[in-house]
Coordinates of C-alpha atoms in Angstrom, one line a residue:
X836 CA -21.2 -29.8 -15.5
X837 CA -22.9 -33.2 -15.3
X838 CA -26.6 -33.6 -14.9
X839 CA -28.5 -36.6 -13.9
X840 CA -32.0 -37.2 -15.0
X841 CA -34.2 -39.6 -13.3
X842 CA -37.5 -40.6 -14.8
X843 CA -40.2 -42.4 -12.9
X844 CA -42.6 -44.0 -15.4
X845 CA -44.9 -45.7 -12.8
X846 CA -44.6 -43.2 -10.0
X847 CA -48.3 -42.8 -9.2
X848 CA -48.8 -46.6 -9.1
X849 CA -45.6 -47.4 -7.0
X850 CA -46.6 -44.6 -4.6
X851 CA -50.0 -45.9 -4.0
X852 CA -48.6 -49.6 -3.6
X853 CA -46.4 -48.2 -0.7
X854 CA -49.3 -47.4 1.2
X855 CA -51.0 -50.9 0.9
X856 CA -50.5 -53.6 3.5
X857 CA -50.1 -56.2 0.6
X858 CA -48.5 -54.7 -2.4
X859 CA -48.4 -58.0 -4.2
X860 CA -52.3 -58.2 -4.2
X861 CA -54.0 -57.3 -7.5
X862 CA -54.5 -53.4 -7.5
X863 CA -55.1 -50.7 -10.1
X864 CA -55.4 -46.9 -10.3
X865 CA -58.6 -45.6 -11.9
X866 CA -59.3 -42.3 -13.5
X867 CA -62.1 -40.5 -15.2
X868 CA -65.6 -39.5 -14.3
X869 CA -67.7 -41.9 -12.2
X870 CA -69.8 -43.3 -15.0
X871 CA -66.9 -44.0 -17.2
X872 CA -64.0 -44.7 -15.0
X873 CA -61.1 -46.6 -16.6
X874 CA -57.9 -48.2 -15.7
X875 CA -54.9 -45.9 -15.6
X876 CA -52.2 -48.3 -14.2
X877 CA -52.2 -51.7 -12.7
X878 CA -49.5 -53.8 -10.8
X879 CA -48.2 -57.2 -12.0
X880 CA -50.7 -59.4 -10.1
X881 CA -53.6 -57.3 -11.9
X882 CA -51.9 -57.5 -15.3
X883 CA -51.4 -61.2 -15.0
X884 CA -55.2 -61.4 -14.8
X885 CA -55.5 -59.4 -18.0
X886 CA -56.1 -55.9 -16.6
X887 CA -54.7 -53.2 -19.0
X888 CA -54.5 -49.4 -19.1
X889 CA -57.5 -48.0 -20.7
X890 CA -60.0 -50.8 -19.9
X891 CA -63.4 -49.9 -18.3
X892 CA -63.2 -50.4 -14.5
X893 CA -66.3 -52.7 -14.7
X894 CA -64.7 -55.0 -17.3
X895 CA -61.3 -55.2 -15.3
X896 CA -63.3 -56.2 -12.1
X897 CA -65.1 -58.7 -14.0
X898 CA -61.9 -60.5 -14.8
X899 CA -61.6 -61.4 -11.1
X900 CA -65.3 -62.1 -10.3
X901 CA -66.5 -64.0 -13.3
X902 CA -65.7 -67.8 -13.0
X903 CA -64.6 -69.7 -16.3
X904 CA -67.0 -72.0 -17.8
X905 CA -66.4 -75.8 -17.7
X906 CA -68.6 -78.9 -18.2
X907 CA -70.5 -79.9 -15.0
X908 CA -69.3 -83.5 -15.0
X909 CA -65.6 -82.8 -16.2
X910 CA -62.9 -83.6 -13.6
X911 CA -59.2 -82.9 -14.1
X912 CA -57.1 -85.8 -15.2
X913 CA -53.9 -84.9 -13.5
X914 CA -55.3 -83.8 -10.1
X915 CA -57.1 -85.3 -7.2
X916 CA -60.8 -84.3 -6.7
X917 CA -59.9 -82.2 -3.7
X918 CA -56.8 -80.6 -5.2
X919 CA -56.2 -76.8 -5.0
X920 CA -57.1 -74.9 -8.3
X921 CA -54.3 -73.8 -10.5
X922 CA -52.4 -70.6 -9.5
X923 CA -53.5 -68.6 -12.4
X924 CA -57.0 -69.9 -12.6
X925 CA -59.7 -67.3 -12.0
X926 CA -62.4 -70.0 -11.1
X927 CA -60.9 -70.9 -7.8
X928 CA -59.2 -67.5 -6.9
X929 CA -60.5 -65.7 -4.0
X930 CA -58.7 -62.5 -4.8
X931 CA -60.5 -59.3 -6.1
X932 CA -59.3 -56.3 -7.8
X933 CA -58.6 -53.3 -5.4
X934 CA -58.8 -50.0 -7.0
X935 CA -58.0 -46.4 -5.9
X936 CA -58.5 -43.1 -7.8
X937 CA -55.5 -41.6 -9.4
X938 CA -54.3 -38.4 -7.5
X939 CA -52.2 -35.9 -9.2
X940 CA -51.4 -34.3 -5.9
X941 CA -50.1 -37.5 -4.4
X942 CA -47.7 -37.9 -7.5
X943 CA -46.3 -34.4 -6.9
X944 CA -45.8 -35.2 -3.2
X945 CA -43.9 -38.3 -4.0
X946 CA -41.8 -36.2 -6.6
X947 CA -40.9 -33.8 -3.8
X948 CA -40.0 -36.6 -1.3
X949 CA -37.7 -38.1 -4.0
X950 CA -36.1 -34.7 -4.6
X951 CA -35.5 -34.6 -0.9
X952 CA -33.7 -37.9 -1.1
X953 CA -31.6 -36.6 -4.2
X954 CA -30.7 -33.5 -2.1
X955 CA -28.4 -35.8 -0.2
X956 CA -26.5 -36.0 -3.5
X957 CA -26.7 -32.6 -4.8
X958 CA -27.6 -29.1 -3.8
X959 CA -29.1 -28.4 -7.2
X960 CA -32.1 -30.5 -7.5
X961 CA -35.0 -29.4 -9.8
X962 CA -38.6 -30.6 -10.3
X963 CA -38.7 -28.5 -13.8
X964 CA -39.8 -31.5 -15.9
X965 CA -42.9 -33.6 -15.1
X966 CA -42.5 -37.2 -13.9
X967 CA -38.7 -36.6 -13.6
X968 CA -35.9 -35.3 -11.4
X969 CA -32.7 -33.5 -12.7
X970 CA -29.8 -32.7 -10.5
X971 CA -26.2 -31.6 -10.9
X972 CA -23.5 -34.2 -9.7
X973 CA -20.1 -33.1 -11.0
X974 CA -19.4 -31.2 -7.9
X975 CA -20.1 -34.4 -5.8
X976 CA -18.2 -36.9 -7.6
X977 CA -15.0 -36.2 -5.8
X978 CA -16.8 -36.9 -2.5
X979 CA -19.2 -39.6 -3.7
X980 CA -16.9 -41.6 -6.0
X981 CA -16.6 -42.1 -9.8
X982 CA -19.9 -42.3 -11.8
X983 CA -20.3 -46.0 -12.2
X984 CA -20.1 -46.3 -8.4
X985 CA -22.5 -43.5 -7.7
X986 CA -24.9 -44.8 -10.4
X987 CA -25.0 -48.3 -8.6
X988 CA -25.8 -46.5 -5.3
X989 CA -28.7 -44.4 -6.8
X990 CA -30.2 -47.5 -8.5
X991 CA -29.8 -49.6 -5.3
X992 CA -31.5 -47.0 -2.9
X993 CA -34.3 -46.4 -5.5
X994 CA -34.9 -50.2 -5.6
X995 CA -35.0 -50.3 -2.0
X996 CA -37.5 -47.6 -1.9
X997 CA -39.6 -49.4 -4.6
X998 CA -39.6 -47.1 -7.4
X999 CA -38.7 -48.3 -10.9
X1000 CA -36.8 -45.6 -13.0
X1001 CA -34.7 -44.7 -15.9
X1002 CA -31.4 -42.8 -15.6
X1003 CA -29.1 -40.7 -17.7
X1004 CA -26.2 -38.5 -17.1
X1005 CA -25.5 -35.6 -19.6
X1006 CA -23.6 -32.3 -19.8
X1007 CA -26.9 -30.3 -19.4
X1008 CA -30.4 -30.9 -18.0
X1009 CA -32.3 -30.5 -21.1
X1010 CA -30.3 -33.2 -22.8
X1011 CA -30.6 -35.5 -19.9
X1012 CA -34.2 -35.3 -19.9
X1013 CA -34.7 -36.1 -23.6
X1014 CA -32.2 -38.8 -23.8
X1015 CA -33.7 -40.7 -20.8
X1016 CA -36.8 -41.1 -23.0
X1017 CA -34.9 -43.4 -25.3
X1018 CA -32.0 -44.8 -23.1
X1019 CA -31.5 -46.2 -19.7
X1020 CA -28.1 -46.0 -18.2
X1021 CA -26.6 -43.8 -21.0
X1022 CA -23.5 -41.6 -19.8
X1023 CA -22.5 -38.9 -22.3
X1024 CA -20.0 -36.1 -22.3
X1025 CA -19.6 -33.0 -24.2
X1026 CA -17.7 -34.7 -27.1
X1027 CA -20.5 -37.3 -27.6
X1028 CA -23.6 -35.2 -26.9
X1029 CA -24.5 -34.2 -30.3
X1030 CA -24.1 -37.6 -31.8
X1031 CA -26.3 -39.1 -29.1
X1032 CA -29.0 -36.4 -29.7
X1033 CA -28.9 -36.8 -33.4
X1034 CA -30.2 -40.3 -33.2
X1035 CA -33.4 -39.3 -31.3
X1036 CA -36.6 -39.6 -33.0
X1037 CA -38.7 -36.3 -33.1
X1038 CA -41.5 -37.7 -30.8
X1039 CA -38.9 -38.3 -28.1
X1040 CA -37.0 -35.2 -28.4
X1041 CA -39.1 -33.0 -26.1
X1042 CA -40.5 -30.8 -29.0
X1043 CA -44.0 -31.1 -27.5
X1044 CA -43.1 -28.8 -24.7
X1045 CA -42.6 -25.9 -27.1
X1046 CA -45.3 -23.3 -26.3
X1047 CA -45.3 -21.8 -29.7
X1048 CA -46.7 -24.7 -31.6
X1049 CA -48.0 -27.8 -29.8
X1050 CA -48.2 -29.6 -33.2
X1051 CA -44.6 -28.9 -34.2
X1052 CA -43.7 -32.7 -34.2
X1053 CA -46.5 -33.4 -36.8
X1054 CA -45.4 -30.4 -38.7
X1055 CA -41.7 -31.4 -39.0
X1056 CA -42.7 -35.1 -40.0
X1057 CA -44.9 -33.8 -42.8
X1058 CA -41.9 -31.8 -43.9
X1059 CA -39.9 -35.2 -44.1
X1060 CA -38.0 -34.9 -40.8
X1061 CA -37.7 -38.0 -38.7
X1062 CA -34.7 -37.6 -36.3
X1063 CA -33.1 -34.7 -34.6
X1064 CA -29.9 -34.9 -36.4
X1065 CA -31.6 -34.0 -39.5
X1066 CA -32.5 -30.5 -37.8
X1067 CA -29.0 -30.0 -36.6
X1068 CA -27.8 -30.3 -40.3
X1069 CA -29.9 -27.5 -41.6
X1070 CA -28.7 -23.8 -41.6
X1071 CA -30.1 -22.2 -38.3
X1072 CA -31.3 -19.0 -40.1
X1073 CA -33.4 -21.2 -42.5
X1074 CA -34.7 -23.4 -39.7
X1075 CA -35.6 -20.3 -37.6
X1076 CA -37.6 -18.7 -40.5
X1077 CA -39.7 -21.7 -41.2
X1078 CA -40.4 -23.1 -37.8
X1079 CA -39.8 -20.0 -35.3
X1080 CA -37.7 -19.1 -32.5
X1081 CA -39.3 -21.8 -30.0
X1082 CA -37.8 -24.6 -31.9
X1083 CA -34.2 -22.8 -32.0
X1084 CA -34.3 -22.2 -28.4
X1085 CA -35.2 -25.8 -27.6
X1086 CA -32.4 -27.2 -29.8
X1087 CA -30.0 -24.6 -28.2
X1088 CA -31.0 -25.8 -24.6
X1089 CA -30.2 -29.5 -25.8
X1090 CA -26.8 -28.4 -27.1
X1091 CA -26.1 -26.5 -24.0
X1092 CA -25.8 -23.2 -25.9
X1093 CA -29.0 -21.6 -24.3
X1094 CA -28.8 -21.5 -20.5
X1095 CA -31.9 -23.1 -18.8
X1096 CA -33.2 -21.3 -15.7
X1097 CA -34.3 -24.0 -13.1
X1098 CA -36.0 -23.5 -9.7
X1099 CA -34.1 -25.6 -7.1
X1100 CA -35.7 -27.7 -4.6
X1101 CA -35.3 -27.0 -0.9
X1102 CA -36.4 -29.5 1.7
X1103 CA -38.6 -28.6 4.6
X1104 CA -36.8 -28.7 8.0
X1105 CA -39.4 -30.9 9.6
X1106 CA -40.8 -34.2 8.9
X1107 CA -44.5 -35.4 9.1
X1108 CA -46.0 -38.3 7.3
X1109 CA -49.4 -40.1 7.9
X1110 CA -50.5 -43.7 7.1
X1111 CA -54.4 -44.4 6.9
X1112 CA -55.8 -47.8 7.3
X1113 CA -58.6 -49.3 5.4
X1114 CA -59.8 -51.3 8.5
X1115 CA -59.1 -50.7 12.1
X1116 CA -55.7 -52.2 13.7
X1117 CA -56.2 -53.6 17.1
X1118 CA -52.7 -54.9 18.0
X1119 CA -49.1 -53.3 17.8
X1120 CA -48.0 -56.1 15.6
X1121 CA -50.3 -54.8 12.9
X1122 CA -48.4 -51.6 12.6
X1123 CA -45.1 -53.3 11.5
X1124 CA -45.7 -52.7 7.8
X1125 CA -46.9 -49.0 8.0
X1126 CA -44.0 -48.3 10.6
X1127 CA -41.4 -49.8 8.1
X1128 CA -42.7 -47.5 5.2
X1129 CA -42.9 -44.4 7.4
X1130 CA -39.3 -45.0 8.7
X1131 CA -38.0 -45.6 5.3
X1132 CA -39.4 -42.1 4.3
X1133 CA -38.0 -40.6 7.4
X1134 CA -34.6 -42.1 6.5
X1135 CA -34.8 -40.8 3.1
X1136 CA -35.5 -37.3 4.5
X1137 CA -32.6 -37.4 6.8
X1138 CA -30.1 -38.4 4.2
X1139 CA -31.3 -35.5 2.1
X1140 CA -30.8 -33.1 5.1
X1141 CA -27.5 -34.9 6.1
X1142 CA -28.9 -35.3 9.6
X1143 CA -30.2 -37.7 12.1
X1144 CA -32.9 -37.8 14.6
X1145 CA -32.7 -38.5 18.4
X1146 CA -36.4 -38.2 19.2
X1147 CA -39.7 -38.4 17.2
X1148 CA -43.4 -38.8 18.0
X1149 CA -45.9 -41.5 16.8
X1150 CA -49.6 -40.3 17.0
X1151 CA -52.2 -43.0 16.9
X1152 CA -55.6 -41.7 15.8
X1153 CA -58.2 -44.0 17.4
X1154 CA -61.6 -45.1 15.9
X1155 CA -63.2 -44.0 19.2
X1156 CA -61.5 -41.6 21.5
X1157 CA -58.6 -39.2 21.5
X1158 CA -55.3 -39.6 19.8
X1159 CA -52.7 -41.7 21.7
X1160 CA -49.1 -40.0 21.3
X1161 CA -46.0 -42.1 21.8
X1162 CA -42.6 -40.5 22.3
X1163 CA -39.7 -42.6 20.9
X1164 CA -36.4 -41.5 22.2
X1165 CA -32.9 -42.8 21.1
X1166 CA -29.6 -42.7 22.9
X1167 CA -27.8 -41.0 19.8
X1168 CA -28.8 -39.7 16.5
X1169 CA -29.8 -42.4 14.0
X1170 CA -31.1 -42.5 10.3
X1171 CA -30.7 -46.1 9.2
X1172 CA -34.2 -47.3 8.6
X1173 CA -33.6 -50.9 9.9
X1174 CA -32.1 -49.6 13.0
X1175 CA -34.9 -47.1 13.5
X1176 CA -37.6 -50.0 13.0
X1177 CA -35.8 -52.3 15.4
X1178 CA -35.5 -49.7 18.2
X1179 CA -39.1 -48.4 17.6
X1180 CA -40.6 -51.8 17.8
X1181 CA -38.6 -52.6 21.1
X1182 CA -40.1 -49.4 22.5
X1183 CA -43.6 -50.2 21.3
X1184 CA -43.6 -53.6 23.0
X1185 CA -44.3 -51.7 26.4
X1186 CA -47.0 -49.8 24.8
X1187 CA -50.7 -50.8 25.0
X1188 CA -53.3 -49.3 22.5
X1189 CA -56.2 -47.5 24.0
X1190 CA -58.4 -48.6 21.1
X1191 CA -58.5 -49.6 17.5
X1192 CA -56.1 -47.3 15.2
X1193 CA -57.4 -45.9 12.0
X1194 CA -54.4 -43.6 11.2
X1195 CA -50.7 -43.5 12.2
X1196 CA -48.7 -40.2 12.1
X1197 CA -44.9 -39.9 12.4
X1198 CA -43.7 -36.6 13.4
X1199 CA -40.0 -35.5 13.8
X1200 CA -39.9 -31.8 14.6
X1201 CA -36.3 -31.7 15.5
X1202 CA -33.4 -32.9 13.6
X1203 CA -29.8 -33.6 15.0
X1204 CA -26.3 -33.5 13.6
X1205 CA -25.3 -37.0 12.4
X1206 CA -21.9 -38.2 12.2
X1207 CA -21.2 -41.5 10.4
X1208 CA -19.0 -44.3 12.3
X1209 CA -15.4 -43.6 11.6
X1210 CA -13.6 -46.3 9.6
X1211 CA -10.1 -47.2 11.0
X1212 CA -7.3 -48.9 9.3
X1213 CA -7.6 -51.7 12.0
X1214 CA -11.4 -52.4 12.4
X1215 CA -11.1 -54.0 15.8
X1216 CA -11.5 -51.0 18.1
X1217 CA -14.0 -49.3 15.8
X1218 CA -16.0 -52.5 15.5
X1219 CA -16.0 -52.9 19.3
X1220 CA -17.2 -49.4 19.9
X1221 CA -20.1 -49.8 17.3
X1222 CA -21.1 -53.1 19.0
X1223 CA -21.3 -51.3 22.3
X1224 CA -23.3 -48.4 21.0
X1225 CA -25.7 -50.8 19.2
X1226 CA -26.1 -52.8 22.4
X1227 CA -26.7 -49.6 24.4
X1228 CA -29.4 -48.5 22.0
X1229 CA -31.1 -51.8 22.1
X1230 CA -31.1 -52.1 26.0
X1231 CA -32.5 -48.5 26.3
X1232 CA -35.2 -49.2 23.7
X1233 CA -36.3 -52.4 25.4
X1234 CA -36.0 -51.7 29.0
X1235 CA -36.4 -47.8 29.1
X1236 CA -34.1 -45.1 30.1
X1237 CA -35.0 -45.0 33.7
X1238 CA -34.0 -48.8 34.2
X1239 CA -30.7 -48.6 32.5
X1240 CA -28.3 -46.6 34.8
X1241 CA -24.9 -45.8 33.9
X1242 CA -21.9 -45.8 36.2
X1243 CA -21.1 -42.3 37.3
X1244 CA -17.6 -41.3 38.4
X1245 CA -17.5 -39.4 41.7
X1246 CA -14.7 -37.2 42.9
X1247 CA -13.5 -39.5 45.8
X1248 CA -10.0 -41.1 46.4
X1249 CA -11.4 -44.2 48.1
X1250 CA -11.9 -46.7 45.3
X1251 CA -15.1 -48.3 46.6
X1252 CA -16.6 -44.7 46.8
X1253 CA -15.4 -43.4 43.5
X1254 CA -18.3 -44.8 41.4
X1255 CA -21.9 -44.5 42.0
X1256 CA -24.6 -46.5 40.4
X1257 CA -26.4 -43.9 38.1
X1258 CA -26.6 -41.1 40.8
X1259 CA -24.5 -38.5 42.2
X1260 CA -22.4 -35.6 40.7
X1261 CA -20.4 -36.5 37.6
X1262 CA -16.6 -35.5 37.5
X1263 CA -16.1 -32.6 35.3
X1264 CA -12.6 -33.4 34.4
X1265 CA -10.7 -36.7 34.6
X1266 CA -8.2 -36.9 37.3
X1267 CA -4.8 -37.8 36.0
X1268 CA -3.2 -40.3 38.1
X1269 CA -2.1 -43.9 38.5
X1270 CA -4.1 -46.5 36.3
X1271 CA -7.2 -48.0 37.9
X1272 CA -8.4 -51.6 37.5
X1273 CA -11.5 -52.3 35.3
X1274 CA -13.0 -54.6 37.9
X1275 CA -13.2 -54.0 41.6
X1276 CA -13.9 -56.6 44.3
X1277 CA -17.0 -55.9 46.4
X1278 CA -15.0 -56.7 49.5
X1279 CA -11.2 -56.9 49.6
X1280 CA -9.8 -60.5 49.9
X1281 CA -6.7 -61.6 51.7
X1282 CA -4.1 -62.7 49.2
X1283 CA -0.8 -63.2 51.0
X1284 CA 0.4 -66.3 49.1
X1285 CA -0.8 -65.2 45.6
X1286 CA 1.4 -62.2 45.0
X1287 CA 4.5 -63.1 42.9
X1288 CA 6.0 -59.8 42.1
X1289 CA 5.3 -56.2 42.8
X1290 CA 5.5 -54.3 39.4
X1291 CA 4.5 -50.7 40.5
X1292 CA 3.8 -48.7 43.7
X1293 CA 3.3 -48.0 46.2
X1294 CA 0.5 -45.3 46.0
X1295 CA -0.7 -43.9 49.4
X1296 CA -4.5 -43.4 49.8
X1297 CA -5.5 -41.9 52.9
X1298 CA -9.1 -40.4 53.1
X1299 CA -12.4 -40.6 54.9
X1300 CA -11.7 -39.3 58.4
X1301 CA -14.6 -36.9 58.3
X1302 CA -17.4 -39.4 57.6
X1303 CA -16.2 -42.3 59.8
X1304 CA -14.8 -44.4 56.8
X1305 CA -11.2 -43.5 57.5
X1306 CA -8.6 -45.6 55.5
X1307 CA -4.9 -45.6 55.1
X1308 CA -3.5 -47.9 52.5
X1309 CA -0.6 -48.4 50.3
X1310 CA -1.6 -49.7 46.7
X1311 CA 0.7 -51.8 44.2
X1312 CA 0.4 -53.3 40.8
X1313 CA 1.2 -57.0 41.5
X1314 CA 1.6 -60.0 39.2
X1315 CA -0.2 -63.0 40.1
X1316 CA 1.1 -66.6 40.0
X1317 CA -0.9 -67.3 36.7
X1318 CA 0.4 -64.2 35.1
X1319 CA -2.5 -61.9 35.8
X1320 CA -2.2 -58.2 37.1
X1321 CA -3.9 -57.4 40.3
X1322 CA -4.4 -54.3 42.4
X1323 CA -3.4 -55.0 45.9
X1324 CA -2.9 -53.0 49.0
X1325 CA -1.5 -53.3 52.6
X1326 CA -1.8 -51.1 55.6
X1327 CA 1.5 -49.1 56.4
X1328 CA 3.5 -50.8 59.0
X1329 CA 1.4 -54.0 59.1
X1330 CA 1.7 -57.4 57.4
X1331 CA -0.8 -58.8 55.0
X1332 CA -1.8 -58.2 51.3
X1333 CA -5.5 -57.6 50.0
X1334 CA -6.8 -58.1 46.6
X1335 CA -8.9 -55.0 45.5
X1336 CA -9.4 -55.4 41.7
X1337 CA -8.2 -56.8 38.5
X1338 CA -6.7 -55.3 35.3
X1339 CA -7.9 -56.5 31.9

């Protein structure tokens, strides 16, 4: 077996940043009781101004609010008097530090959502370890490709979602979890497992999780041990007598000798996410950023379910007044986030908000089977089919389903009556017969001098006596003077050719 461990060292901060309209603005998570709140994590813009974990909240905010001292008559030598301040100068900066409380429940929600994403790669996904995911991947390598390709795909999708991570693959989940503390990108098999574990320092070997003794790392260090390999070299009986069965079980789990019982994650069959705004949003254009985030999460959910969505609901909760629902319908099942965003924005162009929006909820109660586009050896026909499907989706999203009407085949022998514009009964079975042109003339045109050669025919069509539209014609496939193929007819026993359609 091959187990992947993904460690998310900044999950709380990055999860909170995904909910912000401007993730690049200075932001920090705070923790602790109100009188003594301190910084728990900060983004790059805040760290560049000197904000660090452990600082008091008031001190961190003062770094943005307090101007730097300078002499009243001093003027910069290298700038004009009206020049803009330096990029990193706090004296001219109008930014301030935005903060939000650390929410442990939100972190767990993000872990479950990432587990749903990982479910698209493996059916054995576990949240057993805090701040991490472990999932078995050996059974999927034949389908998803060799490990280097799969590793690149995992990293690319996590980078697109905006989550920093560390990644390791090992023969068992316990070993993968402790190795990810010291390595990123390590791939180890059964033969190299013990040597990789032996180099780990004790504080990174997961010994703090042993229930029997929370101070076991300090106890081992006072006994002269520094690395895990030194424990592997001791006789097991002596090690068990001195440090207890808890340590022996942990070492057995790392080596794969002691099976580890894991609870596997199972995603929910429905999707519902909410985005709350700090201030009212008055226009549809202001909903682009939250829509992009929600649709990214929907795409991750759908990939984990190996499904798509044909219809979902957007609920706009207004500042004053009842919620305004908007149904988003698609022609076929989709799950690509960019495609979903484009089609959703096209449909929202026809929506007028009933008031300022304070909260946006995306709800997909029903999933659909999703079949990726087949790849052919010769990409021409497949690419053309894909282009038509994309155009169809865009037209329906922009114009609406009632406006875009398809041509419906009707069971009628007369060519001009065989196709109706979006109405009438649809033929249940295609009638096998002679080929028909892709373009019909609205009115048959006389063409006596243009027919060079008759290639096929005749095909007698005689119908319509019951409704006053009686016809009696002999149709031929003819070659035109310039090489084109035309569909022509003449009346039996009479002279004169009539053009009725063109073949592609």
